[in-house]
């Protein structure tokens, strides 16, 4: 961004040294110091208003002074602006080598009131004031004169009000020459303090409260020591109302014209007279830091290192291990635990750091100069880093608490009227009317900030529109109404087709094309042909298939420009497609799945034939595996039967006729099991061979 203050090479750019002073109640000290020098009011010369809600103010003028009577400049600020002023205030004085700023601390009023003998902070009553001055000599009229010293004020309950609350009266106790007198304060018609200093402090406290009553202002007093008359300037950044902009677009003439107005507000208590005004768009980092209020940090409280009373002691044995606590360890521990020694080390480190900081403090850097901007018709526009600055052609005069609308831009622009049909909006309802719009190209030579646009067409009001930040030579669509003579709807249809099938290494890859199709139906009931822009929402990851080209593309949609004939209907189809791939492991397919693929007419004939052959291999392998399972089931059944007979044999005994029968049957089953084992081995070999043939066939397919 361009620098916002101008400094000559001979100027001294100082970081302001601020001396916290008491406010107006300490003003007498400042007034006395300023009697020798003249207070100068520097007029406001340049002002930059930012869209982020701050303003840069630059004052400049001539001041004069001498060594004994420096120049003074008083800058009033609202309380809300003081922090920003302290953060940003800079001074450009070619002579002064030590400019200073004095201002009232935020807590100075309360502290000053508390420093007086009569503390009027907190809005105390008469009883509370007198009670706080115990011992003071007082002369009262109640109604006869009484003199004495204040003992105190007590409050006595006198009854209950209609609302049920207690009432009380204040009584003053005085120590007089005749003794202690108690007088109701309501009976005192007047009183005066005999101590003149109390009366002086009372008058001073009243002056303080009067001077600060209802004020929301704080003043910064700049002191500029130096000899002779010279030109000085100062600048600061404080909060200001955000400047706004509004546009007017006239489509009536052959060449459309755009007119922009800036709306500014002077909410200060200072008139702007012939001020060079700049308006800046952008978002600079801006924050508030509480520099106005005094800040105090906490410090640790350490105990005093004083001698205590003697304590009873016990002594350890002289025998201790080598790993024990030695004398040197004891001395180190004692030193580490000594608060005074720790404090001395800390102070030494702090002093060393302070000295180093003072020696190595760098000199303030000089601010770079400003550069000018290009001049345009109504306002000059110039790039300011990532921001853009508009400098009004003529100086501005605006009284305090007033607002103004100033011309920002007026230029012929390129604009073409059209209707905009939103496919996204039409998809959520049955029928919509397209928006009356204009394609606007920024040919003003300036970046235009966001704002409302009032559109005029046919020498009458046509509608309102909004526009975002508008860079140079960029085209934007603005909509300012609905065309009721045109309606439209949209229908959607999705489909999927196989485009390629490959088989390799037992994996079948099917590539399909997913189609997303939308048909726009537009009906023109008007006797005039319409130029219509169809906005079609783009599907993420899909490519445009029909039509093959578009007129405009945004990250979210396509724009197609079509002519809608008078009193006719237009159908327009947009198709997007995206490839979808599916990988299938053939070895894991079931026969019915194989069958569905082998009969799918979308799959090429050679692939279907290969899959049919694979089904035959699959059936042979499955049948062989089934035969093995059948034999294993028979063997399992025989083994289970043997276990049952073995249990019966144990119960009947092997020497009984029944036991002999069990033995015979078990022997026969052993023979059958042996035969089944041989059959299972042969069947398993056959099944493994069939599986290998099946897998070998699938692995050999290259389609």
XYZ file of C-alpha atoms in Angstrom, residues 368-692:
325
model
C 9.567 6.227 3.090
C 7.899 8.931 0.966
C 4.563 8.700 -0.780
C 4.092 8.205 -4.489
C 1.280 9.741 -6.482
C -1.544 8.011 -8.378
C -2.861 8.301 -11.915
C -5.540 10.931 -12.570
C -8.896 9.826 -13.981
C -12.105 11.648 -14.863
C -13.919 11.896 -11.519
C -11.491 10.369 -9.047
C -7.954 9.145 -9.402
C -7.581 5.419 -8.852
C -4.286 3.807 -7.941
C -3.186 0.396 -6.758
C -2.037 0.457 -3.152
C -0.445 -2.934 -2.576
C -3.309 -5.380 -2.240
C -5.689 -2.435 -1.867
C -7.029 0.245 -4.189
C -7.154 3.969 -3.481
C -9.527 6.539 -4.953
C -8.436 10.166 -4.640
C -11.216 12.658 -5.286
C -10.438 15.266 -7.898
C -11.465 18.263 -5.779
C -10.945 18.969 -2.059
C -13.889 18.188 0.197
C -15.600 20.458 2.713
C -17.925 18.757 5.190
C -19.183 20.157 8.481
C -19.035 18.160 11.682
C -21.776 15.577 12.281
C -22.704 15.731 8.599
C -22.656 13.158 5.797
C -22.150 13.574 2.090
C -22.408 11.696 -1.181
C -19.531 12.414 -3.541
C -18.987 11.369 -7.181
C -16.600 8.454 -7.439
C -16.806 7.310 -11.051
C -18.777 8.152 -14.175
C -17.960 6.324 -17.379
C -19.441 4.563 -20.354
C -19.319 0.807 -19.935
C -19.949 -2.241 -22.030
C -23.286 -3.826 -21.093
C -25.518 -6.293 -22.927
C -29.009 -7.178 -21.768
C -30.000 -10.831 -21.431
C -32.177 -13.236 -19.474
C -30.531 -15.647 -17.052
C -32.152 -19.033 -16.470
C -30.796 -20.804 -13.379
C -30.743 -24.566 -13.757
C -30.057 -25.019 -10.055
C -33.137 -23.010 -9.089
C -35.294 -24.686 -11.743
C -34.345 -28.165 -10.474
C -36.019 -27.463 -7.141
C -39.392 -26.391 -8.571
C -41.664 -27.117 -11.495
C -41.263 -23.847 -13.401
C -39.470 -20.527 -12.963
C -39.136 -17.202 -14.739
C -35.639 -16.204 -15.851
C -34.006 -13.125 -14.360
C -33.769 -9.890 -16.316
C -30.032 -9.276 -16.372
C -27.168 -7.469 -17.997
C -23.659 -8.638 -18.789
C -21.528 -5.792 -17.483
C -17.839 -5.335 -18.339
C -15.758 -3.004 -16.172
C -14.209 -0.666 -18.731
C -13.934 2.282 -16.303
C -10.199 1.782 -15.799
C -10.749 1.439 -12.043
C -11.364 -1.366 -9.616
C -14.893 -0.919 -8.299
C -15.849 -1.806 -4.710
C -18.921 -3.864 -3.922
C -22.251 -2.091 -3.632
C -25.857 -1.810 -4.819
C -26.726 -0.829 -8.385
C -29.911 0.981 -9.354
C -30.731 0.098 -12.960
C -32.598 2.409 -15.326
C -33.915 1.228 -18.683
C -36.262 2.910 -21.117
C -35.901 6.168 -19.177
C -37.466 4.600 -16.098
C -36.546 2.563 -13.058
C -35.884 -1.097 -13.920
C -34.748 -2.633 -10.626
C -31.930 -3.029 -8.135
C -28.905 -5.297 -8.279
C -25.857 -6.122 -6.194
C -22.282 -6.510 -7.318
C -19.201 -7.810 -5.538
C -15.736 -6.291 -5.855
C -15.345 -5.642 -9.589
C -11.777 -5.720 -11.047
C -10.859 -3.938 -14.251
C -11.899 -5.524 -17.576
C -13.778 -8.319 -15.830
C -17.277 -9.277 -16.911
C -20.085 -9.782 -14.399
C -23.763 -10.607 -14.665
C -26.192 -8.489 -12.658
C -29.879 -9.356 -12.285
C -32.515 -6.784 -11.430
C -35.909 -8.434 -12.061
C -37.876 -11.423 -13.416
C -39.247 -11.701 -16.953
C -42.834 -12.905 -16.511
C -43.282 -13.453 -20.252
C -40.760 -16.297 -20.257
C -40.982 -19.486 -18.206
C -38.917 -22.607 -18.128
C -38.469 -26.012 -16.539
C -35.828 -28.708 -16.447
C -36.001 -32.515 -16.545
C -33.197 -34.917 -15.661
C -32.322 -38.430 -16.830
C -29.317 -40.561 -15.886
C -28.016 -43.632 -17.731
C -25.017 -45.931 -17.717
C -23.415 -47.853 -20.623
C -20.575 -50.348 -20.900
C -17.818 -48.913 -23.057
C -15.028 -51.480 -22.631
C -14.349 -54.876 -21.033
C -10.883 -56.333 -20.513
C -9.774 -59.609 -18.931
C -6.220 -60.196 -17.738
C -4.614 -62.209 -14.942
C -7.983 -63.457 -13.741
C -9.354 -59.902 -13.357
C -12.197 -58.606 -15.498
C -12.347 -54.803 -15.768
C -15.624 -53.283 -16.919
C -15.544 -49.610 -17.923
C -18.884 -47.842 -18.044
C -19.876 -44.318 -19.024
C -22.200 -42.587 -16.570
C -24.390 -40.044 -18.355
C -26.085 -37.115 -16.607
C -28.583 -35.492 -18.912
C -30.732 -32.424 -18.348
C -33.217 -30.981 -20.808
C -34.225 -27.342 -20.481
C -37.612 -26.341 -21.876
C -38.053 -22.587 -22.303
C -41.299 -20.934 -23.452
C -41.426 -17.358 -24.745
C -44.900 -15.800 -24.616
C -43.563 -12.435 -25.743
C -43.647 -11.089 -29.265
C -39.960 -10.248 -28.971
C -37.032 -12.608 -29.329
C -34.948 -12.985 -26.175
C -31.265 -13.535 -25.602
C -31.056 -16.054 -22.773
C -28.142 -17.382 -20.729
C -28.714 -20.900 -19.398
C -26.726 -21.606 -16.237
C -26.167 -25.346 -15.932
C -24.709 -26.670 -12.637
C -21.523 -28.605 -13.401
C -21.154 -32.106 -11.947
C -17.854 -32.598 -10.163
C -15.548 -34.969 -12.028
C -17.711 -35.115 -15.161
C -16.866 -33.772 -18.600
C -19.161 -31.972 -20.999
C -20.349 -34.279 -23.792
C -23.266 -32.382 -25.334
C -22.930 -29.708 -26.506
C -19.194 -29.936 -26.968
C -18.543 -26.271 -26.132
C -19.817 -23.619 -23.748
C -19.834 -19.834 -23.707
C -18.591 -19.324 -20.146
C -17.324 -21.545 -17.360
C -17.196 -20.906 -13.624
C -16.031 -23.336 -10.940
C -19.650 -24.315 -10.295
C -21.495 -24.066 -13.609
C -21.536 -23.809 -17.388
C -23.146 -20.894 -19.206
C -24.755 -21.383 -22.602
C -26.076 -18.415 -24.587
C -29.049 -19.127 -26.838
C -31.619 -17.121 -28.773
C -35.225 -17.709 -27.688
C -37.504 -16.953 -30.655
C -40.623 -14.872 -30.147
C -43.747 -16.837 -29.152
C -41.912 -20.154 -29.423
C -40.515 -22.941 -27.280
C -36.877 -23.913 -27.057
C -35.537 -27.262 -25.882
C -31.901 -27.464 -24.952
C -30.137 -30.611 -23.717
C -26.925 -30.713 -21.722
C -25.193 -34.051 -21.180
C -22.214 -34.681 -18.975
C -20.398 -37.974 -18.646
C -17.912 -39.568 -16.360
C -16.136 -42.944 -16.688
C -16.750 -45.593 -14.017
C -14.495 -48.654 -13.747
C -15.261 -51.941 -11.975
C -12.643 -54.644 -11.269
C -13.941 -58.186 -10.733
C -11.908 -61.191 -9.557
C -13.201 -64.075 -11.711
C -11.854 -66.792 -9.422
C -14.296 -65.702 -6.697
C -17.441 -65.545 -8.840
C -20.320 -67.915 -8.261
C -21.751 -69.792 -11.268
C -24.928 -67.697 -11.336
C -22.847 -64.501 -11.441
C -20.767 -65.944 -14.244
C -23.980 -66.719 -16.060
C -25.311 -63.162 -15.695
C -22.127 -61.689 -17.169
C -21.967 -64.273 -19.974
C -25.500 -63.387 -21.068
C -25.154 -59.581 -20.714
C -25.416 -58.180 -24.220
C -23.424 -55.045 -23.247
C -20.354 -57.246 -22.854
C -18.508 -58.078 -26.104
C -19.189 -61.502 -27.662
C -15.619 -62.782 -27.292
C -15.691 -62.008 -23.586
C -19.089 -63.650 -23.181
C -17.808 -66.775 -25.009
C -14.744 -66.919 -22.771
C -16.922 -66.558 -19.692
C -19.187 -69.394 -20.918
C -16.110 -71.615 -21.301
C -15.018 -70.604 -17.821
C -18.402 -71.713 -16.493
C -17.682 -75.233 -17.792
C -14.340 -75.315 -16.012
C -16.025 -73.925 -12.928
C -18.684 -76.648 -12.970
C -16.064 -79.424 -13.308
C -14.054 -77.992 -10.428
C -17.160 -77.485 -8.286
C -18.428 -81.038 -9.009
C -15.054 -82.522 -8.086
C -15.020 -80.539 -4.862
C -18.587 -81.683 -4.128
C -17.553 -85.343 -4.618
C -14.770 -84.923 -2.073
C -17.201 -83.380 0.399
C -19.656 -86.286 -0.110
C -16.983 -88.910 0.633
C -15.769 -86.976 3.666
C -19.342 -86.822 4.959
C -19.656 -90.614 4.650
C -16.389 -91.134 6.504
C -17.439 -88.774 9.247
C -20.707 -90.676 9.656
C -18.844 -94.047 9.949
C -16.415 -92.648 12.500
C -19.332 -91.305 14.529
C -21.033 -94.707 14.388
C -17.828 -96.378 15.545
C -17.705 -94.075 18.560
C -21.263 -95.050 19.483
C -20.522 -98.795 19.159
C -17.341 -98.384 21.172
C -19.384 -96.918 24.045
C -21.838 -99.831 23.880
C -18.929 -102.298 23.856
C -17.560 -100.788 27.029
C -20.936 -101.291 28.696
C -21.580 -104.860 27.432
C -18.051 -106.235 27.741
C -15.995 -107.840 25.005
C -16.634 -111.449 26.196
C -20.384 -111.336 25.919
C -22.207 -112.364 22.742
C -23.336 -108.798 22.322
C -19.800 -107.566 22.787
C -18.557 -109.973 20.141
C -21.153 -108.575 17.710
C -19.939 -105.048 18.437
C -16.364 -106.099 17.712
C -17.363 -107.636 14.395
C -19.219 -104.505 13.305
C -16.323 -102.237 14.283
C -13.919 -104.342 12.240
C -16.200 -104.060 9.194
C -16.408 -100.294 9.654
C -12.624 -100.058 9.774
C -12.516 -101.740 6.391
C -15.083 -99.280 5.014
C -13.203 -96.299 6.458
C -9.972 -97.459 4.874
C -11.730 -97.746 1.533
C -13.233 -94.250 1.944
C -9.835 -92.810 2.752
C -8.492 -94.154 -0.502
C -11.515 -92.813 -2.402
C -11.201 -89.404 -0.749
C -7.536 -89.180 -1.681
C -8.302 -90.000 -5.282
C -11.259 -87.603 -5.402
C -9.212 -84.816 -3.822
C -6.471 -85.252 -6.406
C -9.108 -85.004 -9.098
C -10.630 -81.883 -7.498
C -7.244 -80.183 -7.182
C -6.483 -80.946 -10.807
C -9.872 -79.516 -11.880
C -9.278 -76.376 -9.803
C -5.849 -75.923 -11.347
